Amino acid sequence: MSGPLADFLFEIGLLKRYKRTGWLVAGVAGPESIADHSMRTAVIAAVLAVLEGANPDRAALLALFHDTQETRLTDLPYLSRPYVTKADNEEVTADQARALPEVLAAFLGGVVGEYEGKASPEAVCARDADKLECLLQAVEYRSQGNQNVQPWIDTSLAQLTTDTAKRIAESALDTGCLDWLARALGREP
């Protein structure tokens, strides 16, 4: 049974190499990988969950697995969506997990299903974390000189639902992305 498990883990490793394609459309020369995005999304989900009264462990878990289907679908930019019919994320996850032990396949299906279902407080926090991470990344790319990222900021901001995520987004838009460093060194930015 270890062959399918290793296969699955190698497949998930693709997320470290696949780049987020929306940033390529925006002209970002070296965009983050899907795994880069998922890691910070999981941290943000935990933070949001703590502050929103949800389970941070569960929210981080949902966020960690929210884009695992992109090993098979890749990161399709929004521009392609009217032209491409894609499988539901739950269906892709079921295919990815088909050869895995039943208990693991059920776990993965449950995690992705909960995220996609948007019903639990943890799923709401994880989904907001996905949008907030995109907004933060756009602000960082903008500070590096890319002026084409405003649509990502606007779209992400408009899709936030929790009060905490909205407050963090507003703060991020009013703060330089390296101001934290000056504060950490005991200097005001």
Short mmCIF file of N, CA and C in Angstrom, two decimals:
data_model
loop_
_atom_site.label_atom_id
_atom_site.label_comp_id
_atom_site.label_asym_id
_atom_site.label_seq_id
_atom_site.Cartn_x
_atom_site.Cartn_y
_atom_site.Cartn_z
N MET A 1 0.82 -1.21 0.00
CA MET A 1 0.00 0.00 0.00
C MET A 1 0.86 1.26 0.00
N SER A 2 2.16 1.15 0.30
CA SER A 2 2.98 2.36 0.39
C SER A 2 3.21 3.01 -0.97
N GLY A 3 3.10 2.25 -2.06
CA GLY A 3 3.27 2.83 -3.39
C GLY A 3 2.28 3.95 -3.67
N PRO A 4 0.98 3.72 -3.48
CA PRO A 4 0.01 4.79 -3.70
C PRO A 4 0.22 6.00 -2.77
N LEU A 5 0.65 5.75 -1.54
CA LEU A 5 0.91 6.86 -0.62
C LEU A 5 2.08 7.71 -1.11
N ALA A 6 3.15 7.05 -1.52
CA ALA A 6 4.29 7.79 -2.07
C ALA A 6 3.88 8.53 -3.33
N ASP A 7 3.11 7.88 -4.19
CA ASP A 7 2.63 8.53 -5.41
C ASP A 7 1.87 9.81 -5.08
N PHE A 8 0.97 9.72 -4.11
CA PHE A 8 0.17 10.87 -3.71
C PHE A 8 1.07 12.00 -3.21
N LEU A 9 2.04 11.67 -2.39
CA LEU A 9 2.92 12.70 -1.84
C LEU A 9 3.82 13.31 -2.91
N PHE A 10 4.27 12.51 -3.87
CA PHE A 10 5.02 13.07 -5.00
C PHE A 10 4.13 14.00 -5.82
N GLU A 11 2.88 13.58 -6.02
CA GLU A 11 1.94 14.44 -6.77
C GLU A 11 1.73 15.77 -6.06
N ILE A 12 1.55 15.75 -4.75
CA ILE A 12 1.37 16.99 -3.99
C ILE A 12 2.61 17.87 -4.13
N GLY A 13 3.77 17.26 -4.28
CA GLY A 13 5.01 18.01 -4.47
C GLY A 13 5.01 18.90 -5.70
N LEU A 14 4.16 18.57 -6.68
CA LEU A 14 4.05 19.43 -7.86
C LEU A 14 3.64 20.85 -7.49
N LEU A 15 2.91 21.00 -6.40
CA LEU A 15 2.44 22.33 -5.99
C LEU A 15 3.60 23.26 -5.66
N LYS A 16 4.76 22.69 -5.33
CA LYS A 16 5.95 23.51 -5.07
C LYS A 16 6.51 24.08 -6.37
N ARG A 17 6.26 23.40 -7.48
CA ARG A 17 6.81 23.83 -8.77
C ARG A 17 5.83 24.63 -9.62
N TYR A 18 4.53 24.37 -9.47
CA TYR A 18 3.54 25.08 -10.28
C TYR A 18 3.38 26.50 -9.77
N LYS A 19 3.47 27.44 -10.68
CA LYS A 19 3.34 28.85 -10.33
C LYS A 19 1.88 29.28 -10.39
N ARG A 20 1.55 30.28 -9.62
CA ARG A 20 0.21 30.88 -9.65
C ARG A 20 0.12 31.71 -10.93
N THR A 21 -0.72 31.28 -11.85
CA THR A 21 -0.73 31.85 -13.19
C THR A 21 -1.31 33.25 -13.27
N GLY A 22 -2.19 33.62 -12.35
CA GLY A 22 -2.73 34.97 -12.38
C GLY A 22 -1.63 36.01 -12.29
N TRP A 23 -0.60 35.71 -11.51
CA TRP A 23 0.50 36.67 -11.38
C TRP A 23 1.29 36.77 -12.68
N LEU A 24 1.35 35.70 -13.45
CA LEU A 24 2.00 35.78 -14.77
C LEU A 24 1.22 36.72 -15.68
N VAL A 25 -0.11 36.63 -15.62
CA VAL A 25 -0.96 37.53 -16.41
C VAL A 25 -0.70 38.98 -16.00
N ALA A 26 -0.48 39.20 -14.69
CA ALA A 26 -0.22 40.56 -14.18
C ALA A 26 1.19 41.04 -14.49
N GLY A 27 2.02 40.17 -15.04
CA GLY A 27 3.37 40.57 -15.40
C GLY A 27 4.41 40.35 -14.31
N VAL A 28 4.08 39.58 -13.29
CA VAL A 28 5.05 39.28 -12.24
C VAL A 28 6.03 38.25 -12.80
N ALA A 29 7.32 38.60 -12.80
CA ALA A 29 8.33 37.75 -13.43
C ALA A 29 8.56 36.43 -12.69
N GLY A 30 8.58 36.45 -11.39
CA GLY A 30 8.84 35.24 -10.62
C GLY A 30 7.75 35.01 -9.60
N PRO A 31 6.56 34.61 -10.02
CA PRO A 31 5.44 34.50 -9.08
C PRO A 31 5.61 33.36 -8.09
N GLU A 32 4.85 33.47 -7.02
CA GLU A 32 4.82 32.44 -5.99
C GLU A 32 4.30 31.13 -6.56
N SER A 33 4.65 30.03 -5.90
CA SER A 33 4.09 28.73 -6.27
C SER A 33 2.75 28.54 -5.57
N ILE A 34 2.02 27.53 -5.99
CA ILE A 34 0.77 27.19 -5.34
C ILE A 34 1.03 26.78 -3.89
N ALA A 35 2.13 26.06 -3.66
CA ALA A 35 2.48 25.67 -2.29
C ALA A 35 2.81 26.89 -1.43
N ASP A 36 3.51 27.86 -2.00
CA ASP A 36 3.79 29.10 -1.26
C ASP A 36 2.48 29.74 -0.81
N HIS A 37 1.56 29.84 -1.73
CA HIS A 37 0.24 30.43 -1.45
C HIS A 37 -0.49 29.63 -0.37
N SER A 38 -0.49 28.31 -0.48
CA SER A 38 -1.22 27.47 0.45
C SER A 38 -0.66 27.55 1.86
N MET A 39 0.65 27.68 1.98
CA MET A 39 1.26 27.75 3.31
C MET A 39 0.80 28.99 4.05
N ARG A 40 0.90 30.17 3.41
CA ARG A 40 0.48 31.38 4.10
C ARG A 40 -1.04 31.40 4.28
N THR A 41 -1.78 30.83 3.34
CA THR A 41 -3.23 30.75 3.50
C THR A 41 -3.58 29.96 4.75
N ALA A 42 -2.88 28.86 5.02
CA ALA A 42 -3.15 28.05 6.21
C ALA A 42 -2.87 28.84 7.49
N VAL A 43 -1.79 29.61 7.51
CA VAL A 43 -1.48 30.42 8.69
C VAL A 43 -2.56 31.49 8.89
N ILE A 44 -2.94 32.15 7.80
CA ILE A 44 -3.98 33.18 7.89
C ILE A 44 -5.29 32.56 8.36
N ALA A 45 -5.62 31.38 7.86
CA ALA A 45 -6.87 30.72 8.27
C ALA A 45 -6.89 30.47 9.77
N ALA A 46 -5.76 30.04 10.32
CA ALA A 46 -5.69 29.81 11.77
C ALA A 46 -5.87 31.12 12.53
N VAL A 47 -5.23 32.17 12.06
CA VAL A 47 -5.34 33.48 12.71
C VAL A 47 -6.79 33.96 12.67
N LEU A 48 -7.41 33.90 11.50
CA LEU A 48 -8.80 34.33 11.38
C LEU A 48 -9.71 33.51 12.29
N ALA A 49 -9.49 32.19 12.32
CA ALA A 49 -10.34 31.32 13.12
C ALA A 49 -10.24 31.66 14.60
N VAL A 50 -9.04 31.90 15.09
CA VAL A 50 -8.88 32.27 16.50
C VAL A 50 -9.68 33.53 16.79
N LEU A 51 -9.55 34.52 15.93
CA LEU A 51 -10.18 35.81 16.16
C LEU A 51 -11.68 35.81 15.88
N GLU A 52 -12.14 34.84 15.10
CA GLU A 52 -13.57 34.73 14.78
C GLU A 52 -14.27 33.68 15.65
N GLY A 53 -13.55 33.05 16.57
CA GLY A 53 -14.16 32.06 17.45
C GLY A 53 -14.37 30.70 16.83
N ALA A 54 -13.63 30.39 15.79
CA ALA A 54 -13.72 29.07 15.15
C ALA A 54 -12.51 28.23 15.56
N ASN A 55 -12.45 27.01 15.08
CA ASN A 55 -11.35 26.10 15.40
C ASN A 55 -10.17 26.38 14.47
N PRO A 56 -9.06 26.91 15.00
CA PRO A 56 -7.93 27.27 14.14
C PRO A 56 -7.25 26.07 13.50
N ASP A 57 -7.21 24.93 14.21
CA ASP A 57 -6.60 23.74 13.63
C ASP A 57 -7.36 23.30 12.39
N ARG A 58 -8.67 23.28 12.50
CA ARG A 58 -9.51 22.83 11.38
C ARG A 58 -9.43 23.83 10.22
N ALA A 59 -9.49 25.11 10.52
CA ALA A 59 -9.41 26.13 9.47
C ALA A 59 -8.08 26.04 8.72
N ALA A 60 -6.99 25.86 9.45
CA ALA A 60 -5.67 25.74 8.81
C ALA A 60 -5.62 24.48 7.93
N LEU A 61 -6.19 23.38 8.42
CA LEU A 61 -6.22 22.15 7.65
C LEU A 61 -6.99 22.33 6.35
N LEU A 62 -8.16 22.95 6.42
CA LEU A 62 -8.96 23.19 5.21
C LEU A 62 -8.17 24.03 4.21
N ALA A 63 -7.51 25.06 4.70
CA ALA A 63 -6.74 25.94 3.82
C ALA A 63 -5.55 25.21 3.21
N LEU A 64 -4.93 24.34 3.98
CA LEU A 64 -3.77 23.61 3.50
C LEU A 64 -4.11 22.75 2.28
N PHE A 65 -5.32 22.19 2.27
CA PHE A 65 -5.72 21.30 1.18
C PHE A 65 -6.60 21.99 0.13
N HIS A 66 -6.82 23.29 0.22
CA HIS A 66 -7.81 23.94 -0.64
C HIS A 66 -7.42 23.97 -2.12
N ASP A 67 -6.15 23.91 -2.45
CA ASP A 67 -5.72 23.95 -3.85
C ASP A 67 -4.99 22.68 -4.29
N THR A 68 -5.10 21.59 -3.55
CA THR A 68 -4.37 20.37 -3.92
C THR A 68 -4.82 19.80 -5.26
N GLN A 69 -6.02 20.15 -5.69
CA GLN A 69 -6.52 19.67 -6.98
C GLN A 69 -5.72 20.26 -8.15
N GLU A 70 -5.01 21.33 -7.89
CA GLU A 70 -4.27 21.99 -8.97
C GLU A 70 -3.06 21.19 -9.45
N THR A 71 -2.76 20.07 -8.78
CA THR A 71 -1.75 19.17 -9.33
C THR A 71 -2.25 18.59 -10.66
N ARG A 72 -3.56 18.47 -10.79
CA ARG A 72 -4.16 17.91 -12.00
C ARG A 72 -4.81 18.96 -12.88
N LEU A 73 -5.30 20.02 -12.28
CA LEU A 73 -5.99 21.06 -13.05
C LEU A 73 -5.08 22.23 -13.41
N THR A 74 -3.98 22.37 -12.72
CA THR A 74 -3.10 23.53 -12.71
C THR A 74 -3.88 24.73 -12.17
N ASP A 75 -3.23 25.86 -12.12
CA ASP A 75 -3.86 27.08 -11.61
C ASP A 75 -4.41 27.84 -12.82
N LEU A 76 -5.66 27.59 -13.14
CA LEU A 76 -6.27 28.23 -14.30
C LEU A 76 -6.56 29.70 -13.98
N PRO A 77 -6.07 30.63 -14.80
CA PRO A 77 -6.39 32.04 -14.54
C PRO A 77 -7.87 32.31 -14.82
N TYR A 78 -8.39 33.34 -14.18
CA TYR A 78 -9.81 33.68 -14.34
C TYR A 78 -10.17 33.91 -15.80
N LEU A 79 -9.23 34.40 -16.59
CA LEU A 79 -9.47 34.65 -18.01
C LEU A 79 -9.89 33.39 -18.74
N SER A 80 -9.40 32.23 -18.32
CA SER A 80 -9.71 30.98 -19.02
C SER A 80 -11.05 30.38 -18.62
N ARG A 81 -11.60 30.79 -17.52
CA ARG A 81 -12.78 30.11 -16.96
C ARG A 81 -14.00 30.09 -17.88
N PRO A 82 -14.28 31.12 -18.66
CA PRO A 82 -15.45 31.00 -19.55
C PRO A 82 -15.26 29.98 -20.68
N TYR A 83 -14.02 29.56 -20.92
CA TYR A 83 -13.72 28.69 -22.05
C TYR A 83 -13.42 27.25 -21.67
N VAL A 84 -13.22 27.02 -20.38
CA VAL A 84 -12.79 25.71 -19.92
C VAL A 84 -13.81 25.15 -18.93
N THR A 85 -14.21 23.92 -19.17
CA THR A 85 -15.07 23.22 -18.21
C THR A 85 -14.14 22.37 -17.37
N LYS A 86 -14.20 22.55 -16.05
CA LYS A 86 -13.32 21.76 -15.19
C LYS A 86 -14.16 20.96 -14.21
N ALA A 87 -13.57 19.88 -13.77
CA ALA A 87 -14.23 19.03 -12.78
C ALA A 87 -14.32 19.77 -11.44
N ASP A 88 -15.30 19.40 -10.64
CA ASP A 88 -15.41 19.94 -9.28
C ASP A 88 -14.19 19.51 -8.48
N ASN A 89 -13.77 20.34 -7.54
CA ASN A 89 -12.62 20.01 -6.70
C ASN A 89 -12.84 18.72 -5.92
N GLU A 90 -14.07 18.46 -5.51
CA GLU A 90 -14.36 17.21 -4.79
C GLU A 90 -14.11 16.00 -5.68
N GLU A 91 -14.47 16.12 -6.95
CA GLU A 91 -14.27 15.01 -7.90
C GLU A 91 -12.78 14.78 -8.14
N VAL A 92 -12.02 15.84 -8.29
CA VAL A 92 -10.57 15.71 -8.50
C VAL A 92 -9.93 15.07 -7.29
N THR A 93 -10.32 15.51 -6.10
CA THR A 93 -9.78 14.93 -4.87
C THR A 93 -10.10 13.44 -4.79
N ALA A 94 -11.32 13.07 -5.16
CA ALA A 94 -11.69 11.64 -5.15
C ALA A 94 -10.79 10.85 -6.10
N ASP A 95 -10.49 11.41 -7.26
CA ASP A 95 -9.58 10.73 -8.20
C ASP A 95 -8.17 10.65 -7.63
N GLN A 96 -7.71 11.74 -7.02
CA GLN A 96 -6.37 11.72 -6.43
C GLN A 96 -6.26 10.66 -5.33
N ALA A 97 -7.33 10.45 -4.61
CA ALA A 97 -7.31 9.57 -3.44
C ALA A 97 -7.79 8.15 -3.74
N ARG A 98 -8.13 7.87 -4.98
CA ARG A 98 -8.75 6.59 -5.33
C ARG A 98 -7.93 5.38 -4.88
N ALA A 99 -6.63 5.42 -5.00
CA ALA A 99 -5.79 4.26 -4.64
C ALA A 99 -5.30 4.30 -3.19
N LEU A 100 -5.67 5.32 -2.47
CA LEU A 100 -5.22 5.46 -1.08
C LEU A 100 -6.08 4.63 -0.14
N PRO A 101 -5.59 4.35 1.05
CA PRO A 101 -6.43 3.65 2.03
C PRO A 101 -7.75 4.39 2.22
N GLU A 102 -8.80 3.63 2.40
CA GLU A 102 -10.15 4.20 2.48
C GLU A 102 -10.27 5.29 3.54
N VAL A 103 -9.64 5.08 4.68
CA VAL A 103 -9.72 6.06 5.77
C VAL A 103 -9.08 7.38 5.35
N LEU A 104 -7.99 7.32 4.60
CA LEU A 104 -7.33 8.54 4.13
C LEU A 104 -8.13 9.20 3.02
N ALA A 105 -8.65 8.42 2.10
CA ALA A 105 -9.48 8.96 1.03
C ALA A 105 -10.71 9.67 1.61
N ALA A 106 -11.33 9.09 2.62
CA ALA A 106 -12.50 9.71 3.25
C ALA A 106 -12.10 11.01 3.96
N PHE A 107 -10.95 11.00 4.61
CA PHE A 107 -10.46 12.20 5.28
C PHE A 107 -10.25 13.34 4.27
N LEU A 108 -9.55 13.04 3.18
CA LEU A 108 -9.28 14.07 2.16
C LEU A 108 -10.57 14.57 1.54
N GLY A 109 -11.47 13.67 1.23
CA GLY A 109 -12.75 14.07 0.67
C GLY A 109 -13.54 14.95 1.63
N GLY A 110 -13.50 14.62 2.90
CA GLY A 110 -14.20 15.42 3.89
C GLY A 110 -13.62 16.82 4.04
N VAL A 111 -12.31 16.92 4.02
CA VAL A 111 -11.65 18.22 4.14
C VAL A 111 -12.01 19.11 2.96
N VAL A 112 -11.85 18.58 1.76
CA VAL A 112 -12.15 19.37 0.56
C VAL A 112 -13.64 19.67 0.47
N GLY A 113 -14.47 18.70 0.80
CA GLY A 113 -15.92 18.93 0.77
C GLY A 113 -16.35 20.01 1.73
N GLU A 114 -15.76 20.03 2.92
CA GLU A 114 -16.10 21.06 3.90
C GLU A 114 -15.68 22.44 3.40
N TYR A 115 -14.47 22.52 2.84
CA TYR A 115 -13.99 23.80 2.30
C TYR A 115 -14.93 24.29 1.18
N GLU A 116 -15.23 23.41 0.27
CA GLU A 116 -16.06 23.79 -0.87
C GLU A 116 -17.50 24.08 -0.45
N GLY A 117 -17.97 23.44 0.61
CA GLY A 117 -19.34 23.64 1.08
C GLY A 117 -19.59 24.98 1.73
N LYS A 118 -18.55 25.64 2.20
CA LYS A 118 -18.63 26.99 2.77
C LYS A 118 -19.57 27.10 3.97
N ALA A 119 -19.95 25.99 4.59
CA ALA A 119 -20.97 26.06 5.63
C ALA A 119 -20.41 26.22 7.04
N SER A 120 -19.27 25.63 7.31
CA SER A 120 -18.73 25.70 8.67
C SER A 120 -17.99 27.02 8.89
N PRO A 121 -17.90 27.45 10.13
CA PRO A 121 -17.12 28.66 10.42
C PRO A 121 -15.65 28.52 9.98
N GLU A 122 -15.13 27.31 10.09
CA GLU A 122 -13.75 27.06 9.69
C GLU A 122 -13.58 27.19 8.17
N ALA A 123 -14.58 26.73 7.42
CA ALA A 123 -14.53 26.87 5.96
C ALA A 123 -14.61 28.34 5.56
N VAL A 124 -15.44 29.09 6.25
CA VAL A 124 -15.55 30.53 5.97
C VAL A 124 -14.21 31.21 6.23
N CYS A 125 -13.57 30.86 7.34
CA CYS A 125 -12.26 31.45 7.66
C CYS A 125 -11.21 31.02 6.63
N ALA A 126 -11.22 29.76 6.23
CA ALA A 126 -10.25 29.28 5.24
C ALA A 126 -10.46 29.96 3.89
N ARG A 127 -11.69 30.16 3.50
CA ARG A 127 -11.98 30.82 2.22
C ARG A 127 -11.56 32.29 2.28
N ASP A 128 -11.84 32.95 3.41
CA ASP A 128 -11.37 34.33 3.56
C ASP A 128 -9.85 34.38 3.56
N ALA A 129 -9.22 33.39 4.16
CA ALA A 129 -7.76 33.35 4.18
C ALA A 129 -7.20 33.27 2.77
N ASP A 130 -7.84 32.50 1.90
CA ASP A 130 -7.42 32.38 0.50
C ASP A 130 -7.45 33.75 -0.18
N LYS A 131 -8.52 34.49 0.03
CA LYS A 131 -8.65 35.82 -0.59
C LYS A 131 -7.70 36.83 0.06
N LEU A 132 -7.57 36.77 1.37
CA LEU A 132 -6.68 37.70 2.06
C LEU A 132 -5.23 37.45 1.68
N GLU A 133 -4.85 36.20 1.53
CA GLU A 133 -3.49 35.89 1.10
C GLU A 133 -3.22 36.47 -0.28
N CYS A 134 -4.17 36.35 -1.18
CA CYS A 134 -4.03 36.92 -2.52
C CYS A 134 -3.85 38.44 -2.44
N LEU A 135 -4.64 39.08 -1.61
CA LEU A 135 -4.53 40.53 -1.44
C LEU A 135 -3.15 40.90 -0.90
N LEU A 136 -2.68 40.20 0.12
CA LEU A 136 -1.36 40.49 0.68
C LEU A 136 -0.26 40.30 -0.35
N GLN A 137 -0.37 39.23 -1.14
CA GLN A 137 0.63 38.97 -2.16
C GLN A 137 0.61 40.07 -3.22
N ALA A 138 -0.57 40.53 -3.59
CA ALA A 138 -0.67 41.62 -4.57
C ALA A 138 -0.04 42.90 -4.03
N VAL A 139 -0.27 43.19 -2.75
CA VAL A 139 0.35 44.38 -2.14
C VAL A 139 1.86 44.25 -2.17
N GLU A 140 2.37 43.05 -1.88
CA GLU A 140 3.82 42.84 -1.93
C GLU A 140 4.36 43.01 -3.34
N TYR A 141 3.68 42.45 -4.33
CA TYR A 141 4.13 42.61 -5.72
C TYR A 141 4.06 44.07 -6.15
N ARG A 142 3.03 44.78 -5.70
CA ARG A 142 2.92 46.21 -6.03
C ARG A 142 4.09 46.99 -5.43
N SER A 143 4.47 46.65 -4.21
CA SER A 143 5.59 47.35 -3.57
C SER A 143 6.92 47.04 -4.26
N GLN A 144 6.95 45.96 -5.01
CA GLN A 144 8.15 45.60 -5.77
C GLN A 144 8.13 46.21 -7.18
N GLY A 145 7.13 47.04 -7.45
CA GLY A 145 7.09 47.76 -8.71
C GLY A 145 6.08 47.29 -9.72
N ASN A 146 5.34 46.21 -9.44
CA ASN A 146 4.34 45.74 -10.40
C ASN A 146 3.05 46.53 -10.19
N GLN A 147 2.71 47.32 -11.17
CA GLN A 147 1.53 48.19 -11.05
C GLN A 147 0.27 47.56 -11.64
N ASN A 148 0.34 46.30 -12.06
CA ASN A 148 -0.80 45.64 -12.70
C ASN A 148 -1.65 44.81 -11.75
N VAL A 149 -1.42 44.90 -10.45
CA VAL A 149 -2.06 44.00 -9.50
C VAL A 149 -3.32 44.55 -8.85
N GLN A 150 -3.69 45.78 -9.14
CA GLN A 150 -4.86 46.37 -8.48
C GLN A 150 -6.14 45.55 -8.66
N PRO A 151 -6.39 44.96 -9.83
CA PRO A 151 -7.60 44.14 -9.95
C PRO A 151 -7.63 42.97 -8.97
N TRP A 152 -6.49 42.39 -8.63
CA TRP A 152 -6.43 41.29 -7.66
C TRP A 152 -6.73 41.82 -6.26
N ILE A 153 -6.24 43.01 -5.96
CA ILE A 153 -6.53 43.63 -4.67
C ILE A 153 -8.03 43.90 -4.56
N ASP A 154 -8.59 44.52 -5.57
CA ASP A 154 -10.01 44.88 -5.55
C ASP A 154 -10.91 43.66 -5.44
N THR A 155 -10.63 42.64 -6.24
CA THR A 155 -11.44 41.42 -6.24
C THR A 155 -11.35 40.70 -4.90
N SER A 156 -10.14 40.59 -4.39
CA SER A 156 -9.95 39.90 -3.10
C SER A 156 -10.67 40.64 -1.99
N LEU A 157 -10.53 41.94 -1.94
CA LEU A 157 -11.16 42.75 -0.90
C LEU A 157 -12.68 42.59 -0.95
N ALA A 158 -13.24 42.60 -2.15
CA ALA A 158 -14.70 42.49 -2.31
C ALA A 158 -15.24 41.14 -1.88
N GLN A 159 -14.41 40.10 -1.89
CA GLN A 159 -14.88 38.75 -1.57
C GLN A 159 -14.73 38.37 -0.11
N LEU A 160 -14.10 39.21 0.70
CA LEU A 160 -13.93 38.90 2.12
C LEU A 160 -15.27 38.98 2.84
N THR A 161 -15.50 38.06 3.77
CA THR A 161 -16.78 38.03 4.47
C THR A 161 -16.66 38.27 5.97
N THR A 162 -15.57 37.85 6.59
CA THR A 162 -15.45 38.02 8.04
C THR A 162 -14.96 39.42 8.38
N ASP A 163 -15.42 39.91 9.51
CA ASP A 163 -14.98 41.23 9.96
C ASP A 163 -13.48 41.27 10.17
N THR A 164 -12.93 40.21 10.72
CA THR A 164 -11.49 40.17 10.99
C THR A 164 -10.69 40.26 9.69
N ALA A 165 -11.07 39.51 8.69
CA ALA A 165 -10.35 39.55 7.41
C ALA A 165 -10.44 40.93 6.77
N LYS A 166 -11.60 41.54 6.86
CA LYS A 166 -11.77 42.89 6.30
C LYS A 166 -10.87 43.89 7.02
N ARG A 167 -10.80 43.79 8.35
CA ARG A 167 -9.93 44.71 9.12
C ARG A 167 -8.46 44.50 8.77
N ILE A 168 -8.04 43.25 8.65
CA ILE A 168 -6.65 42.96 8.30
C ILE A 168 -6.34 43.50 6.90
N ALA A 169 -7.26 43.31 5.98
CA ALA A 169 -7.05 43.79 4.61
C ALA A 169 -6.90 45.31 4.58
N GLU A 170 -7.77 46.00 5.28
CA GLU A 170 -7.68 47.46 5.32
C GLU A 170 -6.35 47.91 5.92
N SER A 171 -5.93 47.24 6.97
CA SER A 171 -4.65 47.55 7.59
C SER A 171 -3.50 47.29 6.62
N ALA A 172 -3.57 46.18 5.90
CA ALA A 172 -2.52 45.84 4.94
C ALA A 172 -2.43 46.88 3.82
N LEU A 173 -3.57 47.42 3.44
CA LEU A 173 -3.58 48.42 2.37
C LEU A 173 -3.04 49.77 2.85
N ASP A 174 -3.08 50.00 4.17
CA ASP A 174 -2.60 51.26 4.75
C ASP A 174 -1.17 51.16 5.28
N THR A 175 -0.57 49.98 5.20
CA THR A 175 0.74 49.73 5.79
C THR A 175 1.70 49.27 4.72
N GLY A 176 2.93 49.69 4.81
CA GLY A 176 3.95 49.16 3.92
C GLY A 176 4.24 47.71 4.27
N CYS A 177 4.52 46.89 3.27
CA CYS A 177 4.68 45.46 3.53
C CYS A 177 5.97 45.14 4.30
N LEU A 178 6.85 46.10 4.48
CA LEU A 178 8.03 45.89 5.31
C LEU A 178 8.03 46.74 6.57
N ASP A 179 6.93 47.41 6.84
CA ASP A 179 6.83 48.20 8.08
C ASP A 179 7.01 47.32 9.31
N TRP A 180 6.58 46.08 9.23
CA TRP A 180 6.74 45.15 10.36
C TRP A 180 8.20 45.01 10.76
N LEU A 181 9.10 45.06 9.77
CA LEU A 181 10.53 44.89 10.05
C LEU A 181 11.06 46.04 10.89
N ALA A 182 10.69 47.25 10.53
CA ALA A 182 11.11 48.41 11.33
C ALA A 182 10.59 48.30 12.75
N ARG A 183 9.34 47.90 12.90
CA ARG A 183 8.78 47.74 14.24
C ARG A 183 9.48 46.63 15.02
N ALA A 184 9.82 45.53 14.34
CA ALA A 184 10.52 44.42 14.99
C ALA A 184 11.91 44.85 15.47
N LEU A 185 12.50 45.82 14.76
CA LEU A 185 13.82 46.31 15.13
C LEU A 185 13.74 47.48 16.11
N GLY A 186 12.52 47.81 16.54
CA GLY A 186 12.34 48.87 17.52
C GLY A 186 12.32 50.25 16.92
N ARG A 187 12.09 50.34 15.63
CA ARG A 187 11.99 51.64 14.95
C ARG A 187 10.60 51.81 14.38
N GLU A 188 10.11 53.02 14.39
CA GLU A 188 8.82 53.30 13.75
C GLU A 188 9.06 53.49 12.26
N PRO A 189 8.19 52.93 11.45
CA PRO A 189 8.33 53.08 9.98
C PRO A 189 8.06 54.51 9.54
#
